[in-house]
XYZ file of N, CA and C in Angstrom:
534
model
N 19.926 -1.923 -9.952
C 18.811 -2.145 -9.049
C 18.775 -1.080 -7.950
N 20.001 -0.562 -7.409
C 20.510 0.135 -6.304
C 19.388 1.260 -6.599
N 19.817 1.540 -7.661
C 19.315 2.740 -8.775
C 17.365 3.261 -8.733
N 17.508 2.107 -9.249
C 15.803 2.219 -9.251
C 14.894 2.193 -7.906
N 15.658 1.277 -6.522
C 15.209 1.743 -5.546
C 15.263 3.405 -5.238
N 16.324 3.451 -5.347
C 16.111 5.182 -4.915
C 15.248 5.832 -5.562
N 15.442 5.747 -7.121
C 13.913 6.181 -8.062
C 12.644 6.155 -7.171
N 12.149 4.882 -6.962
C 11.320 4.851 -6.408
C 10.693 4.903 -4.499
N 11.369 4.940 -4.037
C 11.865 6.245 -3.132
C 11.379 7.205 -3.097
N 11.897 8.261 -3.979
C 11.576 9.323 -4.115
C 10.748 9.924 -4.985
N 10.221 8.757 -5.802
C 8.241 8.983 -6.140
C 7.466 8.530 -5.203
N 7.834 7.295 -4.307
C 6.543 7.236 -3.377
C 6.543 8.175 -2.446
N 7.480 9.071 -2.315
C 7.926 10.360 -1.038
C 7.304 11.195 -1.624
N 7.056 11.355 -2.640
C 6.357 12.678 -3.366
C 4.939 12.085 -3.803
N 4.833 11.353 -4.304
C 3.224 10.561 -4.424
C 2.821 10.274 -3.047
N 3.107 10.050 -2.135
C 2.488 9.924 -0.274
C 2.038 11.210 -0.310
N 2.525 12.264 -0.278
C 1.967 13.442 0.340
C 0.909 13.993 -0.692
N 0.917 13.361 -1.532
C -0.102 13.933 -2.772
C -1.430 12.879 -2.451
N -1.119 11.364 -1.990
C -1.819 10.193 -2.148
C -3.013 11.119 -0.854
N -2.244 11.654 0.288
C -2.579 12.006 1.478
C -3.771 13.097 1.056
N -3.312 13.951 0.509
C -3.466 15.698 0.180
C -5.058 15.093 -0.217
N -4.888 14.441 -1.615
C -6.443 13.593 -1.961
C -7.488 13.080 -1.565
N -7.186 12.025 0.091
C -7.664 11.585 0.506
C -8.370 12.504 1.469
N -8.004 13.935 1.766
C -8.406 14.576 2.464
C -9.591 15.372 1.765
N -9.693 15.648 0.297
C -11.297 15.800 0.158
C -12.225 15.090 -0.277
N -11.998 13.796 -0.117
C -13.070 12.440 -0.384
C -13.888 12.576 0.804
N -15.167 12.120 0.509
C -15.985 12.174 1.562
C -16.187 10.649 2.294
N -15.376 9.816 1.573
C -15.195 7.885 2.366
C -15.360 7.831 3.637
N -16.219 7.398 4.407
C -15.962 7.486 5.850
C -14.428 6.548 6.171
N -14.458 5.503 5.360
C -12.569 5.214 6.164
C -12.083 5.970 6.103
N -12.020 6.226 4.903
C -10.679 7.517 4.875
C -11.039 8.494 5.489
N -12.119 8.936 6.236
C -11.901 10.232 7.414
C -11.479 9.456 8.659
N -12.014 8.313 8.487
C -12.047 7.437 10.369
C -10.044 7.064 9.932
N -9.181 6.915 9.118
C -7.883 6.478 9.047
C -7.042 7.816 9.293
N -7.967 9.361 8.727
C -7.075 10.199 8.531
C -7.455 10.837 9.978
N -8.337 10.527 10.340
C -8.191 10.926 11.742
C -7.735 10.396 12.761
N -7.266 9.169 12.816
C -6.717 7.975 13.371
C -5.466 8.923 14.555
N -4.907 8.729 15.213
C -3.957 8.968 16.460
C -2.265 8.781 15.584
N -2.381 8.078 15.025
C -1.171 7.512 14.523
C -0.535 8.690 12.773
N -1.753 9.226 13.271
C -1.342 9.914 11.356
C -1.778 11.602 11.811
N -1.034 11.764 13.289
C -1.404 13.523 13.726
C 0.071 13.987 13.640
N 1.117 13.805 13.630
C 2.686 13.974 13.639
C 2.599 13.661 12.350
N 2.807 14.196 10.519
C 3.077 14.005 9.640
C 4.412 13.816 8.872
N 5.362 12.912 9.558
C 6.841 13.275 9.112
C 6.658 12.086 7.498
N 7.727 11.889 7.280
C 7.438 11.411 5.529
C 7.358 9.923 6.066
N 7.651 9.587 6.978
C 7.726 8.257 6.891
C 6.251 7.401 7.723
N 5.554 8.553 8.426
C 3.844 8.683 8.542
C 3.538 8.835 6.929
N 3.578 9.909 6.355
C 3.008 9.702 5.214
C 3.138 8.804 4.641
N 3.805 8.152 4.328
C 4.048 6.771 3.596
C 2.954 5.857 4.034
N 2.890 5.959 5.193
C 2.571 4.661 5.922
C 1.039 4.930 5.848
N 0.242 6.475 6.012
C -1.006 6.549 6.021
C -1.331 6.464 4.061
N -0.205 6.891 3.241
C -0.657 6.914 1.814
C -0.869 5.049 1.422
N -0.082 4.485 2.190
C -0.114 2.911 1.765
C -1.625 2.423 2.390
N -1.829 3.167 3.444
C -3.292 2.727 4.132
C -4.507 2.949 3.423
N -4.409 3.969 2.909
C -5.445 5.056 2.041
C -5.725 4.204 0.699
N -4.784 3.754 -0.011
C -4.905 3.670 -1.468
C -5.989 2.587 -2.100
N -5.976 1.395 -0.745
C -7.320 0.451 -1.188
C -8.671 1.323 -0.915
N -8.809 2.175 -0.532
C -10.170 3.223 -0.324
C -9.916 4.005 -1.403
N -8.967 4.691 -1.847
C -9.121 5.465 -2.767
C -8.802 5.101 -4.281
N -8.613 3.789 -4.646
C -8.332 3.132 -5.870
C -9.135 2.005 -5.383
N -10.293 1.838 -5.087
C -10.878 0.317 -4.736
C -10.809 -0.618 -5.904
N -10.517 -1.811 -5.454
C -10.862 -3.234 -6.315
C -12.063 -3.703 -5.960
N -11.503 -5.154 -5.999
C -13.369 -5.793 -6.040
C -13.937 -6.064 -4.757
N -12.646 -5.886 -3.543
C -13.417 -5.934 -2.677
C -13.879 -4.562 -2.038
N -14.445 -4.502 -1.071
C -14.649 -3.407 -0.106
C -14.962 -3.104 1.344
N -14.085 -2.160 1.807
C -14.014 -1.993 2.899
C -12.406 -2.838 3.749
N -12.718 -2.272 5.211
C -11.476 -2.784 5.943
C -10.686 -4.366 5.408
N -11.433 -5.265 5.376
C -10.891 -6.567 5.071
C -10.914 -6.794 3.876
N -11.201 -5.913 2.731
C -10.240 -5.984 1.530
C -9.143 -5.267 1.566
N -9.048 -4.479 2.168
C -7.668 -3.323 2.257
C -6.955 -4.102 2.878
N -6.644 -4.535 3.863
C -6.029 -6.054 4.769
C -5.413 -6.831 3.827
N -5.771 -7.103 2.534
C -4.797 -7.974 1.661
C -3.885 -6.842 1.285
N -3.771 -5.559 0.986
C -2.497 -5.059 0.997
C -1.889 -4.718 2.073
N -2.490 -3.723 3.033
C -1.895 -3.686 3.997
C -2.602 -3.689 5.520
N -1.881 -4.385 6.621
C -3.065 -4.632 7.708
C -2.064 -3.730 8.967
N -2.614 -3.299 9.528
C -2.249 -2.311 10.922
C -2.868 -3.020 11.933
N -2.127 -3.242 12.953
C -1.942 -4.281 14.495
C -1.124 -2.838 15.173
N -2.314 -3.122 16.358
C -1.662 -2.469 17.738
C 0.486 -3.357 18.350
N 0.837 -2.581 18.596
C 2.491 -3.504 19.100
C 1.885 -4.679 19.820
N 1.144 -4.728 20.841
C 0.413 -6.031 21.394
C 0.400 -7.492 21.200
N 0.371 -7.005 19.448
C -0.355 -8.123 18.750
C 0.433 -9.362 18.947
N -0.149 -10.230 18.932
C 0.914 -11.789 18.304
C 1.060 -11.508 16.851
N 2.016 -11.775 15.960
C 2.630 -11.604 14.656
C 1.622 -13.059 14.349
N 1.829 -14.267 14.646
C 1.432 -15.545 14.038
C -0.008 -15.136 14.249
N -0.665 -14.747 15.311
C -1.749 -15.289 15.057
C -2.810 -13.698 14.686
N -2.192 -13.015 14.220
C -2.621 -11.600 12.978
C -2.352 -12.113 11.462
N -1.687 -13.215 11.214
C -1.052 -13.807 10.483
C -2.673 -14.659 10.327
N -2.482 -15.931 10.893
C -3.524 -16.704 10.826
C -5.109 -16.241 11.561
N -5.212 -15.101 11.526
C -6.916 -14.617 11.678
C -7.329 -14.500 10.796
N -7.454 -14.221 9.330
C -7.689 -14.241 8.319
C -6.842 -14.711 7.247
N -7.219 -15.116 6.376
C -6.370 -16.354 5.455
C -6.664 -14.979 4.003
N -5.119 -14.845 3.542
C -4.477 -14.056 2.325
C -4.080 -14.456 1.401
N -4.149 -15.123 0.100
C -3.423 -15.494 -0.556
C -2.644 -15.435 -1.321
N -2.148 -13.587 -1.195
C -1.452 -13.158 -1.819
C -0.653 -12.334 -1.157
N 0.948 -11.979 -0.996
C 1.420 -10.742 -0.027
C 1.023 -9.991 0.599
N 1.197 -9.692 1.343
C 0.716 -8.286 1.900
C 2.022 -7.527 2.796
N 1.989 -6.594 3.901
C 2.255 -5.797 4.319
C 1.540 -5.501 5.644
N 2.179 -6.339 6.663
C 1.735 -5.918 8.273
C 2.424 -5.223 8.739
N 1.525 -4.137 9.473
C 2.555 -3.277 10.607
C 2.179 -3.959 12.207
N 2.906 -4.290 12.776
C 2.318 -4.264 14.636
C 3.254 -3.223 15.427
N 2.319 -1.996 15.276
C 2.856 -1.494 15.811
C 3.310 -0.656 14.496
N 4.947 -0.304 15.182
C 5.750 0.629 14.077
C 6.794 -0.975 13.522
N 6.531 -1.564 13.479
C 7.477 -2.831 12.980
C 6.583 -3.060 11.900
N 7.477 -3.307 10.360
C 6.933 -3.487 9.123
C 6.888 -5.181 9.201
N 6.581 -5.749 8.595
C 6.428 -7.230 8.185
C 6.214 -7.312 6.730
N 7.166 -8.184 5.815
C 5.809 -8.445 4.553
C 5.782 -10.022 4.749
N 4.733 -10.320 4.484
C 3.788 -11.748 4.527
C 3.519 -12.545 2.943
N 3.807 -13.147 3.384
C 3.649 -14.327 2.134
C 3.458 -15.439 2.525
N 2.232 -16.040 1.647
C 1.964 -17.480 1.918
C 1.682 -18.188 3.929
N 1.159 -17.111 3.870
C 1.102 -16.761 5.761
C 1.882 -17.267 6.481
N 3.218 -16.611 6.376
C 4.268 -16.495 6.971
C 5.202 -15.529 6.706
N 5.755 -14.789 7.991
C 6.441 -13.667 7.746
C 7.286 -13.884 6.742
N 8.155 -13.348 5.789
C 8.640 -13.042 4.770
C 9.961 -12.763 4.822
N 9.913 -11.312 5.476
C 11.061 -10.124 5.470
C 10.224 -9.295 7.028
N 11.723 -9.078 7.751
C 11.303 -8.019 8.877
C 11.740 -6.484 7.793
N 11.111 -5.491 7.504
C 11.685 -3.946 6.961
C 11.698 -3.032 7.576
N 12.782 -1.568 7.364
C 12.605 -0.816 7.962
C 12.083 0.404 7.758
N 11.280 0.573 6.629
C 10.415 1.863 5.625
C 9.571 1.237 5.437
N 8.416 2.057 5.340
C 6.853 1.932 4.457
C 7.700 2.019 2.936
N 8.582 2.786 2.134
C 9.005 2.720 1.061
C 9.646 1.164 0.558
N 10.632 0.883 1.398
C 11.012 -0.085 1.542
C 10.149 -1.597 1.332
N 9.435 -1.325 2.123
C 7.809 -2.578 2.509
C 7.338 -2.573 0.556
N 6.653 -1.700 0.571
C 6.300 -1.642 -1.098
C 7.316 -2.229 -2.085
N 8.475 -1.720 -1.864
C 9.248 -2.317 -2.981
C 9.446 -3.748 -3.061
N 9.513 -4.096 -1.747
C 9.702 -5.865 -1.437
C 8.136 -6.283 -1.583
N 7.149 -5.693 -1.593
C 5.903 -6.248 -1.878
C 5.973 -6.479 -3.441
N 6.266 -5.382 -4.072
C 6.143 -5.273 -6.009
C 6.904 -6.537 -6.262
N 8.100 -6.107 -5.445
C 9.041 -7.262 -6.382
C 8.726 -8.785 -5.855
N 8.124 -9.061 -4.615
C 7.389 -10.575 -4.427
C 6.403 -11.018 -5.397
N 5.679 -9.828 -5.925
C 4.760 -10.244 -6.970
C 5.183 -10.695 -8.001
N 6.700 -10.243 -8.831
C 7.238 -10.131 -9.856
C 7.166 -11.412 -9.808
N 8.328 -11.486 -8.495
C 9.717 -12.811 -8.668
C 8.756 -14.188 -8.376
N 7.855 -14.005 -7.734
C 6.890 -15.088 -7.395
C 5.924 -15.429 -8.469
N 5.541 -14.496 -9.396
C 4.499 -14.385 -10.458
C 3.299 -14.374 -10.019
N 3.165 -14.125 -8.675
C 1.875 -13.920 -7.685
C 0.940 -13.289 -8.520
N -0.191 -13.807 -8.481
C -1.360 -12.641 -9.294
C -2.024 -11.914 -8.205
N -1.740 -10.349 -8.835
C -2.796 -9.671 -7.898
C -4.177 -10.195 -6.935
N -3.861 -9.676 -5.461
C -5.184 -9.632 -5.511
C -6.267 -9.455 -5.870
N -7.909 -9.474 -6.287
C -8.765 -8.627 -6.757
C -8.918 -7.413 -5.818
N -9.125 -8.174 -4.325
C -9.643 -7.160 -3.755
C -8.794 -5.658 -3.552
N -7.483 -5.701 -4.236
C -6.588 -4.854 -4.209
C -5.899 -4.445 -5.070
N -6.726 -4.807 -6.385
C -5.894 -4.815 -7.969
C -5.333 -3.874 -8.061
N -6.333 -3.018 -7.907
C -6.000 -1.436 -8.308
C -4.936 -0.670 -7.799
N -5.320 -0.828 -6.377
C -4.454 -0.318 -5.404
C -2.712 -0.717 -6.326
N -2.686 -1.924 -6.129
C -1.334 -2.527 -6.612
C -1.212 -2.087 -7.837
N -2.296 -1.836 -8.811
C -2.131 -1.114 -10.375
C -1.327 0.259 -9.907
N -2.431 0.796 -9.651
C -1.733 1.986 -9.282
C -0.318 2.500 -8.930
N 0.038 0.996 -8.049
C 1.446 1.638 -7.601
C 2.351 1.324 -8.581
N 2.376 0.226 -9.549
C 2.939 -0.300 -10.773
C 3.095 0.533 -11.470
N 1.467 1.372 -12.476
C 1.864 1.944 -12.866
C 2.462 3.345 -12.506
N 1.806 3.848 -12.164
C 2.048 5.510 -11.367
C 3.431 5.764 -10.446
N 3.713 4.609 -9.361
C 4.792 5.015 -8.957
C 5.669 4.369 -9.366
N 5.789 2.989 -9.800
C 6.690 2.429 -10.617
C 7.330 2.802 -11.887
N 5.738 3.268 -12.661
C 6.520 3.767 -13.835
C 5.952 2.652 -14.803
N 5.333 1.296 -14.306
C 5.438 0.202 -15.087
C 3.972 -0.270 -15.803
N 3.733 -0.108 -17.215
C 2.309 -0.186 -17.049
C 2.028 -1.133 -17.906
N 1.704 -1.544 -18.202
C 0.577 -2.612 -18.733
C -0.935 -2.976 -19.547
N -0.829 -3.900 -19.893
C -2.700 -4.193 -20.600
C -3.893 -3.529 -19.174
N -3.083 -4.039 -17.944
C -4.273 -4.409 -16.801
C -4.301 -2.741 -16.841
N -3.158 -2.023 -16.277
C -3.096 -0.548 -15.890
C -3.390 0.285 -16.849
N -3.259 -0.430 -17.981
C -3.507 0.625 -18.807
C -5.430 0.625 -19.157
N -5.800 -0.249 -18.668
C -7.066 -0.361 -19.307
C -8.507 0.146 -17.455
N -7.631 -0.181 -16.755
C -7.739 0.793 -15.428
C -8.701 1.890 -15.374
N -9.673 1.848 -15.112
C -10.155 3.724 -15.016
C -10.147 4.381 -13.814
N -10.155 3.518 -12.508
C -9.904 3.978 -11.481
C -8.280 4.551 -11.502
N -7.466 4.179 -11.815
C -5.747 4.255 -11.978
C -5.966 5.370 -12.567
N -6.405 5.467 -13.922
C -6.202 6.678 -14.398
C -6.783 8.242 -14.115
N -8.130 7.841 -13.646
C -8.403 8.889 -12.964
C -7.926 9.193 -11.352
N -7.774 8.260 -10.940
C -7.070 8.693 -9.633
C -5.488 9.565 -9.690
N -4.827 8.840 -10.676
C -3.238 9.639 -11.497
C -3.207 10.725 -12.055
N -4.499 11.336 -12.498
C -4.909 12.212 -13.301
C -5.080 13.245 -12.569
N -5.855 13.034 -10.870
C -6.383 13.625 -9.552
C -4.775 14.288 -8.918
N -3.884 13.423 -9.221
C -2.633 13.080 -8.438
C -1.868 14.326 -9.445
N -1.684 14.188 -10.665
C -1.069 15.315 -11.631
C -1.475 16.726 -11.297
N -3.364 16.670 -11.435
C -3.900 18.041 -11.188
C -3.096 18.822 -9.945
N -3.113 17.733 -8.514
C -2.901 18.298 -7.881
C -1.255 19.089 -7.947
N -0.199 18.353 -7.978
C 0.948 18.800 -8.671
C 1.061 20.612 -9.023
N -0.052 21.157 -10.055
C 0.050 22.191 -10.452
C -0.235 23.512 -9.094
Protein backbone atom coordinates (compact mmCIF):
# COMPACT_ATOMS: atom_id res chain seq x y z
CA UNK A 1 0.00 0.00 0.00
CA UNK A 2 3.06 2.17 1.26
CA UNK A 3 4.01 1.59 -2.36
CA UNK A 4 1.27 2.72 -4.37
CA UNK A 5 0.84 5.86 -2.31
CA UNK A 6 4.06 7.07 -3.40
CA UNK A 7 3.10 5.90 -7.06
CA UNK A 8 0.54 8.05 -6.85
CA UNK A 9 2.22 10.91 -5.45
CA UNK A 10 4.25 11.26 -7.95
CA UNK A 11 1.63 11.11 -10.86
CA UNK A 12 -0.56 13.59 -9.25
CA UNK A 13 2.89 15.86 -8.89
CA UNK A 14 3.40 15.49 -12.48
CA UNK A 15 -0.34 15.43 -13.69
CA UNK A 16 -0.95 18.95 -11.36
CA UNK A 17 1.40 20.86 -13.33
CA UNK A 18 0.14 19.49 -16.61
CA UNK A 19 -3.73 19.58 -15.10
CA UNK A 20 -2.57 23.49 -14.49
CA UNK A 21 -0.50 24.08 -17.88
CA UNK A 22 -4.21 23.08 -19.63
CA UNK A 23 -6.31 25.01 -17.76
CA UNK A 24 -4.39 27.94 -18.78
CA UNK A 25 -5.57 27.86 -22.50
CA UNK A 26 -9.30 27.16 -21.91
CA UNK A 27 -11.25 30.06 -22.32
CA UNK A 28 -13.87 28.92 -18.94
CA UNK A 29 -14.38 31.99 -17.15
CA UNK A 30 -13.82 29.86 -13.69
CA UNK A 31 -10.97 28.67 -14.66
CA UNK A 32 -9.52 32.21 -15.46
CA UNK A 33 -11.46 33.76 -12.24
CA UNK A 34 -9.55 30.37 -10.03
CA UNK A 35 -6.28 30.79 -12.00
CA UNK A 36 -6.20 34.18 -11.21
CA UNK A 37 -7.30 33.82 -7.72
CA UNK A 38 -4.48 35.33 -4.91
CA UNK A 39 -3.90 31.94 -3.57
CA UNK A 40 -2.49 30.24 -6.88
CA UNK A 41 0.38 33.38 -7.62
CA UNK A 42 3.40 31.50 -5.56
CA UNK A 43 3.34 28.07 -7.65
CA UNK A 44 5.22 25.59 -5.35
CA UNK A 45 3.91 21.78 -6.00
CA UNK A 46 1.85 21.71 -3.23
CA UNK A 47 -0.24 25.06 -4.78
CA UNK A 48 -0.31 23.09 -7.77
CA UNK A 49 -1.95 20.31 -6.41
CA UNK A 50 -4.31 22.21 -4.72
CA UNK A 51 -5.24 24.63 -7.82
CA UNK A 52 -5.09 21.17 -10.25
CA UNK A 53 -7.74 19.55 -7.67
CA UNK A 54 -9.76 22.94 -8.04
CA UNK A 55 -9.61 23.04 -11.84
CA UNK A 56 -10.59 19.47 -12.75
CA UNK A 57 -14.56 19.80 -12.14
CA UNK A 58 -14.29 22.78 -14.89
CA UNK A 59 -12.13 21.03 -16.98
CA UNK A 60 -13.62 17.36 -16.97
CA UNK A 61 -17.30 18.58 -16.17
CA UNK A 62 -20.09 16.12 -15.03
CA UNK A 63 -23.63 16.70 -14.86
CA UNK A 64 -23.48 19.41 -12.87
CA UNK A 65 -22.18 22.93 -13.55
CA UNK A 66 -20.45 25.53 -12.26
CA UNK A 67 -19.11 26.52 -8.58
CA UNK A 68 -21.64 24.29 -6.57
CA UNK A 69 -21.07 21.29 -8.57
CA UNK A 70 -17.33 21.52 -8.18
CA UNK A 71 -18.08 21.87 -4.21
CA UNK A 72 -18.97 18.12 -4.19
CA UNK A 73 -15.34 17.44 -4.91
CA UNK A 74 -13.66 20.04 -3.62
CA UNK A 75 -14.82 23.31 -1.62
CA UNK A 76 -12.27 26.29 -0.62
CA UNK A 77 -13.24 28.40 2.74
CA UNK A 78 -11.43 31.50 3.74
CA UNK A 79 -9.36 30.27 7.53
CA UNK A 80 -12.42 32.30 9.10
CA UNK A 81 -14.72 29.83 8.33
CA UNK A 82 -16.67 27.65 10.92
CA UNK A 83 -15.71 23.92 9.70
CA UNK A 84 -19.50 22.70 10.92
CA UNK A 85 -21.31 25.14 9.51
CA UNK A 86 -19.30 25.08 5.68
CA UNK A 87 -20.13 21.57 6.43
CA UNK A 88 -23.90 22.08 6.85
CA UNK A 89 -24.49 25.09 4.18
CA UNK A 90 -25.00 22.86 1.57
CA UNK A 91 -25.96 19.20 1.90
CA UNK A 92 -23.26 16.51 -0.12
CA UNK A 93 -23.89 13.18 -0.34
CA UNK A 94 -20.95 11.98 -1.27
CA UNK A 95 -17.10 12.85 0.04
CA UNK A 96 -15.56 15.57 -0.67
CA UNK A 97 -12.48 17.61 0.19
CA UNK A 98 -12.58 21.04 2.24
CA UNK A 99 -9.87 23.41 2.54
CA UNK A 100 -10.42 26.47 5.29
CA UNK A 101 -7.89 28.08 4.69
CA UNK A 102 -4.55 25.98 4.15
CA UNK A 103 -6.10 23.12 6.51
CA UNK A 104 -7.27 20.03 4.35
CA UNK A 105 -10.49 18.28 5.66
CA UNK A 106 -12.11 15.22 3.91
CA UNK A 107 -15.92 15.09 4.62
CA UNK A 108 -18.14 12.36 4.64
CA UNK A 109 -21.63 11.95 5.35
CA UNK A 110 -21.33 15.73 6.65
CA UNK A 111 -18.95 15.28 9.04
CA UNK A 112 -15.34 15.79 9.12
CA UNK A 113 -13.68 12.53 8.32
CA UNK A 114 -9.84 12.89 8.46
CA UNK A 115 -7.81 16.24 9.35
CA UNK A 116 -4.68 15.84 6.12
CA UNK A 117 -1.64 17.25 5.44
CA UNK A 118 -1.27 17.28 1.28
CA UNK A 119 -3.66 18.06 -1.50
CA UNK A 120 -1.95 14.53 -2.66
CA UNK A 121 -2.69 13.03 0.39
CA UNK A 122 -6.58 14.54 0.52
CA UNK A 123 -7.17 12.64 -2.97
CA UNK A 124 -5.90 9.47 -1.96
CA UNK A 125 -8.13 9.34 1.24
CA UNK A 126 -10.95 10.68 -1.00
CA UNK A 127 -10.41 7.52 -3.81
CA UNK A 128 -10.03 5.17 -1.20
CA UNK A 129 -13.43 6.46 0.88
CA UNK A 130 -15.12 5.77 -2.31
CA UNK A 131 -13.66 2.27 -2.60
CA UNK A 132 -13.93 1.16 1.07
CA UNK A 133 -17.39 2.80 1.47
CA UNK A 134 -18.69 1.70 -2.09
CA UNK A 135 -19.83 5.36 -2.28
CA UNK A 136 -21.14 6.03 -5.82
CA UNK A 137 -19.74 8.83 -7.56
CA UNK A 138 -21.08 11.93 -7.59
CA UNK A 139 -22.78 12.97 -10.97
CA UNK A 140 -22.01 16.32 -10.59
CA UNK A 141 -18.31 15.24 -10.40
CA UNK A 142 -18.15 11.86 -12.19
CA UNK A 143 -15.71 12.75 -14.39
CA UNK A 144 -13.61 14.74 -12.46
CA UNK A 145 -13.32 11.53 -10.08
CA UNK A 146 -13.10 9.32 -13.52
CA UNK A 147 -10.43 11.04 -14.44
CA UNK A 148 -8.46 10.76 -11.43
CA UNK A 149 -9.20 6.83 -11.27
CA UNK A 150 -8.40 6.39 -14.39
CA UNK A 151 -5.48 8.69 -15.47
CA UNK A 152 -3.85 9.17 -12.20
CA UNK A 153 -4.67 6.06 -10.57
CA UNK A 154 -4.06 3.96 -13.30
CA UNK A 155 -7.54 2.29 -12.60
CA UNK A 156 -10.06 2.07 -15.32
CA UNK A 157 -13.16 0.73 -15.90
CA UNK A 158 -16.65 0.27 -17.97
CA UNK A 159 -17.52 4.04 -16.57
CA UNK A 160 -13.78 5.49 -17.58
CA UNK A 161 -13.42 3.70 -20.18
CA UNK A 162 -16.54 4.68 -21.97
CA UNK A 163 -15.79 8.54 -20.78
CA UNK A 164 -15.15 11.00 -23.64
CA UNK A 165 -14.49 13.83 -21.60
CA UNK A 166 -11.60 11.52 -19.63
CA UNK A 167 -10.29 10.58 -22.68
CA UNK A 168 -9.96 13.53 -24.40
CA UNK A 169 -8.94 15.53 -21.60
CA UNK A 170 -5.87 12.49 -20.99
CA UNK A 171 -5.20 12.67 -24.48
CA UNK A 172 -4.79 16.89 -23.99
CA UNK A 173 -2.64 15.81 -20.85
CA UNK A 174 -0.21 13.20 -23.07
CA UNK A 175 0.01 15.82 -26.03
CA UNK A 176 1.14 18.12 -23.69
CA UNK A 177 3.98 15.79 -22.20
CA UNK A 178 5.78 15.89 -25.70
Amino acid sequence: MKKSCEIFRQKWTESAKLIVEAAKTTKKKQVAILLSSQRFQNMSPETYSRAALELLPFLVPGKGRGDKAARHLVDSRLESTNLQSCIMEERRGSPFILYIGSTIHLIMESNPFMRINTTADAVIGLMATYYVFHFKYSEKVQNALLFLQSYVFGENDKASDTCASVHSFSALLEKMKT
